[in-house]
XYZ file of C-alpha atoms in Angstrom:
434
model
C 6.676 -12.887 -121.779
C 4.119 -11.597 -123.893
C 1.461 -14.346 -124.521
C 0.097 -14.798 -127.908
C -3.350 -16.006 -128.105
C -4.552 -18.448 -130.843
C -7.735 -17.210 -132.458
C -10.664 -19.866 -131.713
C -10.981 -22.504 -134.398
C -14.218 -23.604 -135.980
C -16.066 -26.908 -135.712
C -13.560 -28.987 -133.451
C -10.572 -27.691 -134.901
C -9.238 -26.582 -131.618
C -10.427 -29.793 -130.123
C -7.803 -31.720 -132.745
C -5.032 -29.759 -131.311
C -5.911 -30.826 -128.060
C -3.098 -33.652 -128.068
C -0.506 -30.590 -128.758
C -1.299 -28.241 -125.761
C 2.039 -28.562 -124.587
C 3.922 -28.167 -127.923
C 1.370 -25.150 -128.678
C 2.880 -23.685 -125.449
C 6.433 -22.859 -127.507
C 4.216 -22.439 -131.050
C 2.103 -19.905 -130.045
C 4.143 -17.534 -128.139
C 7.447 -15.837 -128.204
C 10.504 -16.518 -125.632
C 13.679 -15.516 -124.392
C 15.810 -17.091 -127.135
C 13.204 -17.389 -130.185
C 13.753 -15.643 -133.246
C 11.959 -12.179 -133.005
C 10.702 -12.217 -136.579
C 9.097 -15.403 -136.260
C 4.983 -15.090 -136.542
C 4.127 -17.504 -133.573
C 0.687 -18.951 -133.417
C -1.221 -20.616 -136.676
C 1.577 -19.412 -139.160
C 4.397 -21.490 -137.425
C 2.057 -24.369 -136.695
C 1.539 -23.987 -140.383
C 4.875 -24.379 -141.489
C 5.698 -26.997 -139.026
C 2.996 -29.067 -140.465
C 3.605 -28.542 -144.339
C 7.747 -29.104 -143.669
C 8.699 -32.480 -145.467
C 11.368 -34.480 -143.484
C 13.321 -37.595 -144.748
C 14.450 -40.089 -141.930
C 17.263 -42.357 -143.255
C 17.113 -45.560 -141.167
C 14.281 -47.142 -139.562
C 16.480 -49.253 -136.683
C 17.534 -48.202 -133.336
C 17.777 -44.421 -133.832
C 15.302 -44.364 -136.769
C 12.304 -45.935 -134.917
C 12.980 -43.252 -131.844
C 13.338 -40.559 -134.691
C 10.084 -41.430 -136.560
C 8.020 -41.201 -133.190
C 9.774 -38.090 -131.926
C 9.169 -36.310 -135.160
C 5.711 -37.536 -135.549
C 4.512 -36.417 -131.630
C 6.558 -33.164 -132.451
C 3.907 -32.079 -135.155
C 5.383 -32.842 -138.132
C 2.753 -34.232 -140.497
C 4.874 -35.260 -143.724
C 7.730 -37.819 -143.123
C 9.424 -40.212 -145.381
C 11.648 -43.028 -144.477
C 14.257 -45.275 -146.157
C 15.635 -48.492 -145.038
C 16.774 -51.560 -146.945
C 17.144 -53.879 -144.343
C 14.060 -56.490 -143.144
C 13.177 -57.104 -139.515
C 15.034 -59.641 -137.453
C 14.582 -61.124 -134.248
C 17.682 -59.777 -132.583
C 16.097 -55.977 -133.575
C 13.030 -56.654 -131.244
C 14.973 -55.800 -127.731
C 15.092 -52.187 -129.020
C 13.562 -51.538 -131.885
C 10.271 -50.939 -130.250
C 8.081 -50.520 -133.202
C 8.327 -53.949 -134.126
C 6.668 -57.068 -132.893
C 7.347 -60.863 -133.389
C 5.127 -61.015 -136.081
C 6.733 -58.285 -138.226
C 9.854 -60.206 -138.259
C 11.259 -60.660 -142.108
C 9.017 -57.679 -143.320
C 10.732 -54.440 -144.164
C 11.766 -52.175 -141.369
C 10.895 -48.776 -142.946
C 7.311 -50.130 -143.934
C 6.273 -51.770 -140.362
C 7.546 -48.611 -138.675
C 5.639 -46.393 -140.941
C 2.148 -48.157 -140.533
C 3.001 -48.103 -136.715
C 3.764 -44.422 -136.031
C 0.432 -43.695 -138.606
C -1.659 -45.860 -136.620
C -0.766 -44.316 -133.157
C -0.322 -40.548 -133.999
C -3.588 -39.545 -136.363
C -2.926 -37.162 -139.132
C 0.551 -37.989 -139.724
C 1.652 -39.134 -143.193
C 4.604 -41.660 -143.339
C 5.790 -42.809 -146.890
C 8.312 -45.369 -146.770
C 10.892 -46.466 -149.239
C 12.193 -49.885 -149.130
C 15.766 -50.020 -150.489
C 19.135 -48.103 -150.554
C 19.792 -44.542 -150.489
C 21.871 -44.694 -153.535
C 18.575 -45.533 -155.696
C 17.278 -42.422 -155.400
C 18.529 -39.469 -157.679
C 19.098 -35.597 -156.762
C 15.602 -34.740 -157.662
C 13.950 -36.831 -154.867
C 16.301 -35.258 -152.299
C 15.524 -31.752 -153.483
C 11.822 -32.237 -152.091
C 12.837 -32.626 -148.547
C 13.238 -29.422 -146.106
C 15.366 -31.301 -143.504
C 17.361 -34.906 -143.889
C 17.639 -36.840 -140.400
C 20.196 -39.803 -140.303
C 20.041 -42.559 -137.996
C 22.568 -44.796 -139.794
C 25.095 -47.183 -138.451
C 27.267 -47.004 -141.568
C 29.877 -44.449 -142.240
C 29.793 -44.938 -145.844
C 26.235 -44.415 -146.124
C 26.506 -41.011 -143.901
C 29.485 -40.232 -146.617
C 27.050 -40.830 -149.368
C 24.314 -38.531 -148.483
C 26.760 -35.968 -147.153
C 28.305 -35.723 -150.244
C 24.916 -35.785 -152.272
C 23.286 -32.988 -150.017
C 26.542 -30.742 -150.514
C 26.323 -31.294 -154.351
C 22.646 -29.844 -154.264
C 23.622 -26.962 -152.980
C 23.615 -24.134 -155.540
C 22.345 -20.306 -155.858
C 19.105 -20.920 -154.619
C 18.351 -20.650 -150.997
C 16.413 -23.774 -150.983
C 18.665 -25.993 -152.272
C 20.369 -26.076 -148.763
C 19.083 -29.148 -147.099
C 20.076 -29.277 -143.171
C 21.624 -32.784 -142.264
C 21.254 -33.872 -138.779
C 23.049 -36.707 -138.253
C 22.894 -39.089 -135.102
C 24.856 -42.071 -134.369
C 25.522 -44.043 -130.872
C 28.173 -46.507 -129.809
C 27.019 -48.305 -126.818
C 26.519 -45.838 -123.951
C 27.950 -43.230 -126.255
C 26.325 -40.856 -128.517
C 26.428 -37.880 -130.825
C 24.180 -35.711 -132.710
C 24.974 -32.916 -135.090
C 23.649 -30.352 -137.353
C 25.197 -29.759 -141.093
C 24.535 -27.177 -143.394
C 26.070 -28.287 -146.602
C 28.889 -25.928 -147.604
C 28.520 -23.591 -144.597
C 29.566 -25.902 -141.783
C 31.663 -28.532 -140.791
C 30.547 -31.647 -142.914
C 30.806 -35.684 -142.397
C 33.770 -35.684 -144.454
C 35.462 -32.954 -142.381
C 35.103 -35.030 -139.477
C 35.732 -38.822 -140.798
C 39.121 -38.670 -138.712
C 36.735 -39.113 -135.578
C 35.794 -42.173 -137.097
C 38.986 -44.137 -136.905
C 38.762 -47.585 -138.609
C 39.019 -50.358 -136.746
C 42.088 -51.984 -135.636
C 43.182 -54.657 -138.000
C 43.563 -58.534 -137.187
C 46.830 -59.826 -138.473
C 46.731 -61.912 -141.700
C 48.757 -64.446 -140.796
C 46.143 -65.072 -137.704
C 43.293 -64.999 -140.179
C 44.872 -67.162 -142.614
C 46.417 -69.663 -140.396
C 45.047 -70.014 -137.105
C 41.550 -67.925 -136.272
C 40.706 -68.549 -132.829
C 37.580 -66.482 -132.725
C 34.417 -66.390 -134.743
C 35.091 -62.791 -135.878
C 38.518 -64.011 -137.293
C 36.454 -66.573 -139.771
C 34.300 -63.668 -140.492
C 37.184 -60.959 -141.350
C 39.310 -64.239 -143.281
C 35.686 -64.618 -145.617
C 35.416 -60.563 -145.956
C 38.981 -60.184 -146.678
C 40.547 -62.938 -148.303
C 38.031 -65.415 -149.398
C 35.842 -62.959 -151.227
C 39.097 -61.140 -153.154
C 39.888 -64.711 -154.208
C 36.715 -65.752 -155.442
C 34.994 -62.699 -156.256
C 37.255 -60.287 -156.802
C 35.463 -59.021 -159.971
C 32.324 -57.866 -157.779
C 32.318 -55.126 -155.515
C 31.338 -56.113 -152.079
C 28.305 -54.083 -150.877
C 27.588 -54.686 -147.185
C 24.078 -53.543 -147.355
C 23.268 -56.569 -149.982
C 21.614 -59.727 -148.106
C 23.305 -61.912 -150.820
C 26.734 -60.545 -150.454
C 26.254 -61.352 -146.373
C 24.776 -64.467 -147.064
C 27.653 -65.567 -148.953
C 30.491 -64.270 -146.466
C 28.637 -65.801 -143.565
C 28.267 -69.513 -145.031
C 31.959 -69.223 -145.840
C 32.916 -67.962 -142.213
C 30.514 -70.695 -140.932
C 32.332 -73.380 -142.803
C 35.720 -72.253 -142.076
C 34.897 -71.756 -138.394
C 33.474 -75.487 -138.368
C 36.926 -76.714 -139.776
C 38.519 -75.140 -136.590
C 35.998 -75.927 -134.061
C 34.969 -72.797 -133.656
C 31.388 -71.603 -132.548
C 29.287 -68.588 -132.498
C 29.375 -67.398 -136.225
C 25.795 -66.032 -137.114
C 24.574 -63.912 -140.117
C 23.916 -61.298 -137.578
C 27.522 -61.375 -136.330
C 28.673 -61.382 -140.011
C 26.813 -58.164 -140.772
C 28.159 -56.692 -137.470
C 31.596 -57.544 -138.311
C 31.701 -56.343 -141.820
C 29.681 -53.445 -141.519
C 31.543 -52.746 -137.820
C 28.217 -52.438 -136.283
C 28.702 -52.078 -132.462
C 25.835 -53.336 -130.356
C 23.245 -50.342 -129.516
C 21.590 -49.613 -126.108
C 17.914 -48.661 -126.162
C 18.800 -45.615 -123.413
C 21.736 -44.072 -125.841
C 19.389 -44.541 -128.982
C 16.621 -42.195 -127.246
C 18.758 -39.559 -125.811
C 20.487 -39.058 -129.526
C 17.252 -39.612 -131.211
C 15.423 -37.272 -128.910
C 18.443 -34.633 -129.523
C 17.827 -34.932 -133.256
C 14.371 -34.337 -133.447
C 14.616 -31.227 -130.983
C 17.328 -29.879 -133.468
C 14.726 -29.976 -136.481
C 11.795 -28.615 -134.549
C 14.237 -25.542 -133.556
C 15.241 -25.382 -137.257
C 11.764 -25.261 -138.659
C 10.062 -23.351 -135.907
C 12.880 -20.770 -134.764
C 11.642 -21.401 -131.079
C 15.447 -21.512 -130.138
C 18.954 -21.310 -131.926
C 19.832 -24.868 -133.180
C 23.036 -26.345 -133.110
C 24.226 -25.270 -136.441
C 24.219 -21.609 -134.998
C 27.895 -21.771 -133.574
C 28.378 -24.765 -131.648
C 27.529 -27.855 -133.964
C 28.358 -30.980 -132.313
C 26.505 -32.341 -129.412
C 28.361 -35.437 -127.698
C 26.859 -37.930 -125.167
C 28.288 -40.434 -122.834
C 26.401 -42.436 -120.023
C 28.775 -44.973 -119.166
C 30.098 -43.263 -116.171
C 27.039 -40.929 -115.307
C 25.676 -38.479 -117.410
C 27.689 -35.972 -119.250
C 26.932 -33.965 -122.506
C 28.830 -31.547 -124.061
C 28.555 -29.312 -126.981
C 31.337 -27.639 -129.409
C 31.915 -26.236 -132.708
C 33.803 -28.833 -135.478
C 35.397 -26.462 -137.740
C 35.094 -26.530 -141.510
C 38.149 -27.857 -143.432
C 39.201 -25.960 -146.323
C 40.745 -28.759 -147.879
C 37.659 -30.881 -147.245
C 37.365 -33.359 -150.543
C 33.862 -32.807 -150.285
C 32.866 -28.877 -149.083
C 36.157 -27.354 -149.205
C 38.167 -25.386 -151.779
C 41.615 -26.662 -151.393
C 43.235 -30.350 -152.354
C 44.302 -32.032 -149.279
C 48.179 -32.185 -149.119
C 49.474 -35.764 -148.995
C 53.060 -36.287 -147.945
C 54.714 -39.465 -149.347
C 58.270 -40.681 -149.714
C 60.028 -39.776 -152.693
C 60.736 -43.868 -152.840
C 57.189 -44.946 -152.164
C 55.524 -46.899 -154.774
C 51.970 -46.502 -156.128
C 51.026 -49.857 -154.611
C 52.191 -48.423 -151.087
C 50.145 -45.531 -151.884
C 47.072 -47.295 -152.484
C 47.124 -49.245 -149.725
C 47.435 -46.670 -147.163
C 44.056 -45.138 -148.286
C 42.403 -47.839 -146.499
C 43.965 -47.100 -143.248
C 44.197 -43.170 -143.564
C 41.518 -41.662 -141.087
C 40.790 -39.203 -143.224
C 40.038 -41.261 -146.556
C 39.174 -44.734 -145.870
C 38.990 -45.824 -149.197
C 38.637 -49.392 -149.596
C 39.007 -49.625 -153.797
C 40.480 -46.467 -154.757
C 41.494 -46.156 -158.186
C 43.908 -42.797 -159.001
C 44.524 -40.406 -161.704
C 47.159 -37.497 -162.060
C 46.490 -34.461 -163.747
C 48.065 -36.113 -166.772
C 46.884 -39.599 -166.841
C 45.135 -42.704 -165.074
C 47.805 -44.245 -162.812
C 45.679 -47.304 -161.335
C 41.887 -47.848 -161.862
C 40.310 -50.782 -160.319
C 37.204 -51.327 -162.195
C 36.704 -52.375 -164.785
C 39.144 -55.224 -164.606
C 40.123 -54.493 -168.206
C 41.360 -51.177 -167.074
C 42.640 -52.595 -164.150
C 44.969 -55.021 -165.970
C 45.996 -52.441 -168.331
C 47.261 -49.846 -165.097
C 48.693 -52.776 -162.962
C 51.973 -52.172 -164.055
C 52.060 -48.934 -162.508
C 51.480 -50.263 -159.012
C 55.408 -51.499 -158.827
C 56.587 -48.065 -159.906
C 57.806 -45.391 -157.709
C 55.243 -42.248 -157.168
C 58.283 -39.777 -158.155
C 58.128 -41.780 -161.801
C 54.541 -41.296 -162.020
C 53.906 -37.552 -160.609
C 55.533 -34.554 -159.876
C 56.120 -32.811 -156.438
C 53.272 -30.531 -155.923
C 50.859 -32.286 -158.787
C 47.352 -32.907 -157.858
C 45.908 -36.464 -157.952
C 42.034 -37.592 -157.995
C 41.069 -40.599 -156.054
C 37.922 -42.306 -156.633
C 36.236 -45.350 -154.854
C 33.069 -47.128 -156.039
C 31.222 -46.488 -152.804
C 31.040 -42.413 -153.494
C 30.234 -40.048 -155.843
C 32.915 -37.763 -155.536
C 36.518 -37.411 -156.258
C 38.771 -36.839 -153.743
C 41.640 -34.343 -154.533
C 45.081 -34.549 -153.071
C 47.962 -32.435 -153.517
C 51.420 -34.676 -153.337
C 54.292 -33.510 -151.630
C 57.439 -35.394 -151.501
C 59.550 -36.014 -148.456
C 63.052 -37.435 -147.972
């Protein structure tokens, strides 16, 4: 292998890179898998340091990702997280200390990494990803997600797909990491070119439902009380409000309702943290899994920027990891779907019974693995069939719920389904079955 020498830097600049001497072994010389057109040495180092990276989430995965990116040579990093630090975070979110409890995660994480890795600039934003417009996301070269919410993943995925136009710089690679106990995954998404989050939605199956009779009459577990508050109490008392699982006021309301119900049935164990976990379907995290998956995500970001090795999006785009029975990893290609509602060009075919009602169709969207929509509104090519918000339109279109679908749409007709949680319309082509 030919070694590319780096010219001597004046006035101690070389000493400033002493911390990166092992990293420079990859950046200053080519390798058997590197892009032959890459200018190794100072040019690629300058590219690495100038790239602007966005990290979404500063929790278990996010802390690891921020630390890894800073130690990998990235200098301009931004981070978004809307949560504040809780005592329960301290066992695995290692950038936080007892004195930080109550402070915004993004702010504390940025301060900690900046203090430990000199020369790195981390810009925090304490809020929701939906607070930012398209121009905000256009400034970044790569987006790395360390989220525990499928809804947030779907939102940022749709946003990045929507940014793509004829300009090559409009394509922002999305690196997504996720963990569930001892299992995890990392994937690279090139919007409009490779399989996106929505293409892979059926891999995130909805959680098993608890019978409503159990929730309504004889709850046996603290989780049953929380689900009651989530599904029944909210619908009864605040049905005009869209439940935002990232809003502390909404979670607090559910927690207080669940706690009161638990006390009525002498059930202990309802906490704010549990309420948040049940409502958002959060699975307890393990620090070692977070470290492994975050390392994979940051490795992909480094390879994309430096071209030192092929990255996951070049062929195989999905890495799975499991550590519950030894250590096992596997990479494979998740294919892009032509009928994906976000990045595809075709409407997805939807088979329904000719005698099925519109109400049955609306209820079914919450359980379908390929949609998982909680508050769907439906419009045909000719008219609005059912609109959930605002309340005035819901009342006007409510009579359609009891009608048969065959009375409202034609066989082969396209319908558009929207949900308050997403910016896109999901397109389906109705196919009636006997």
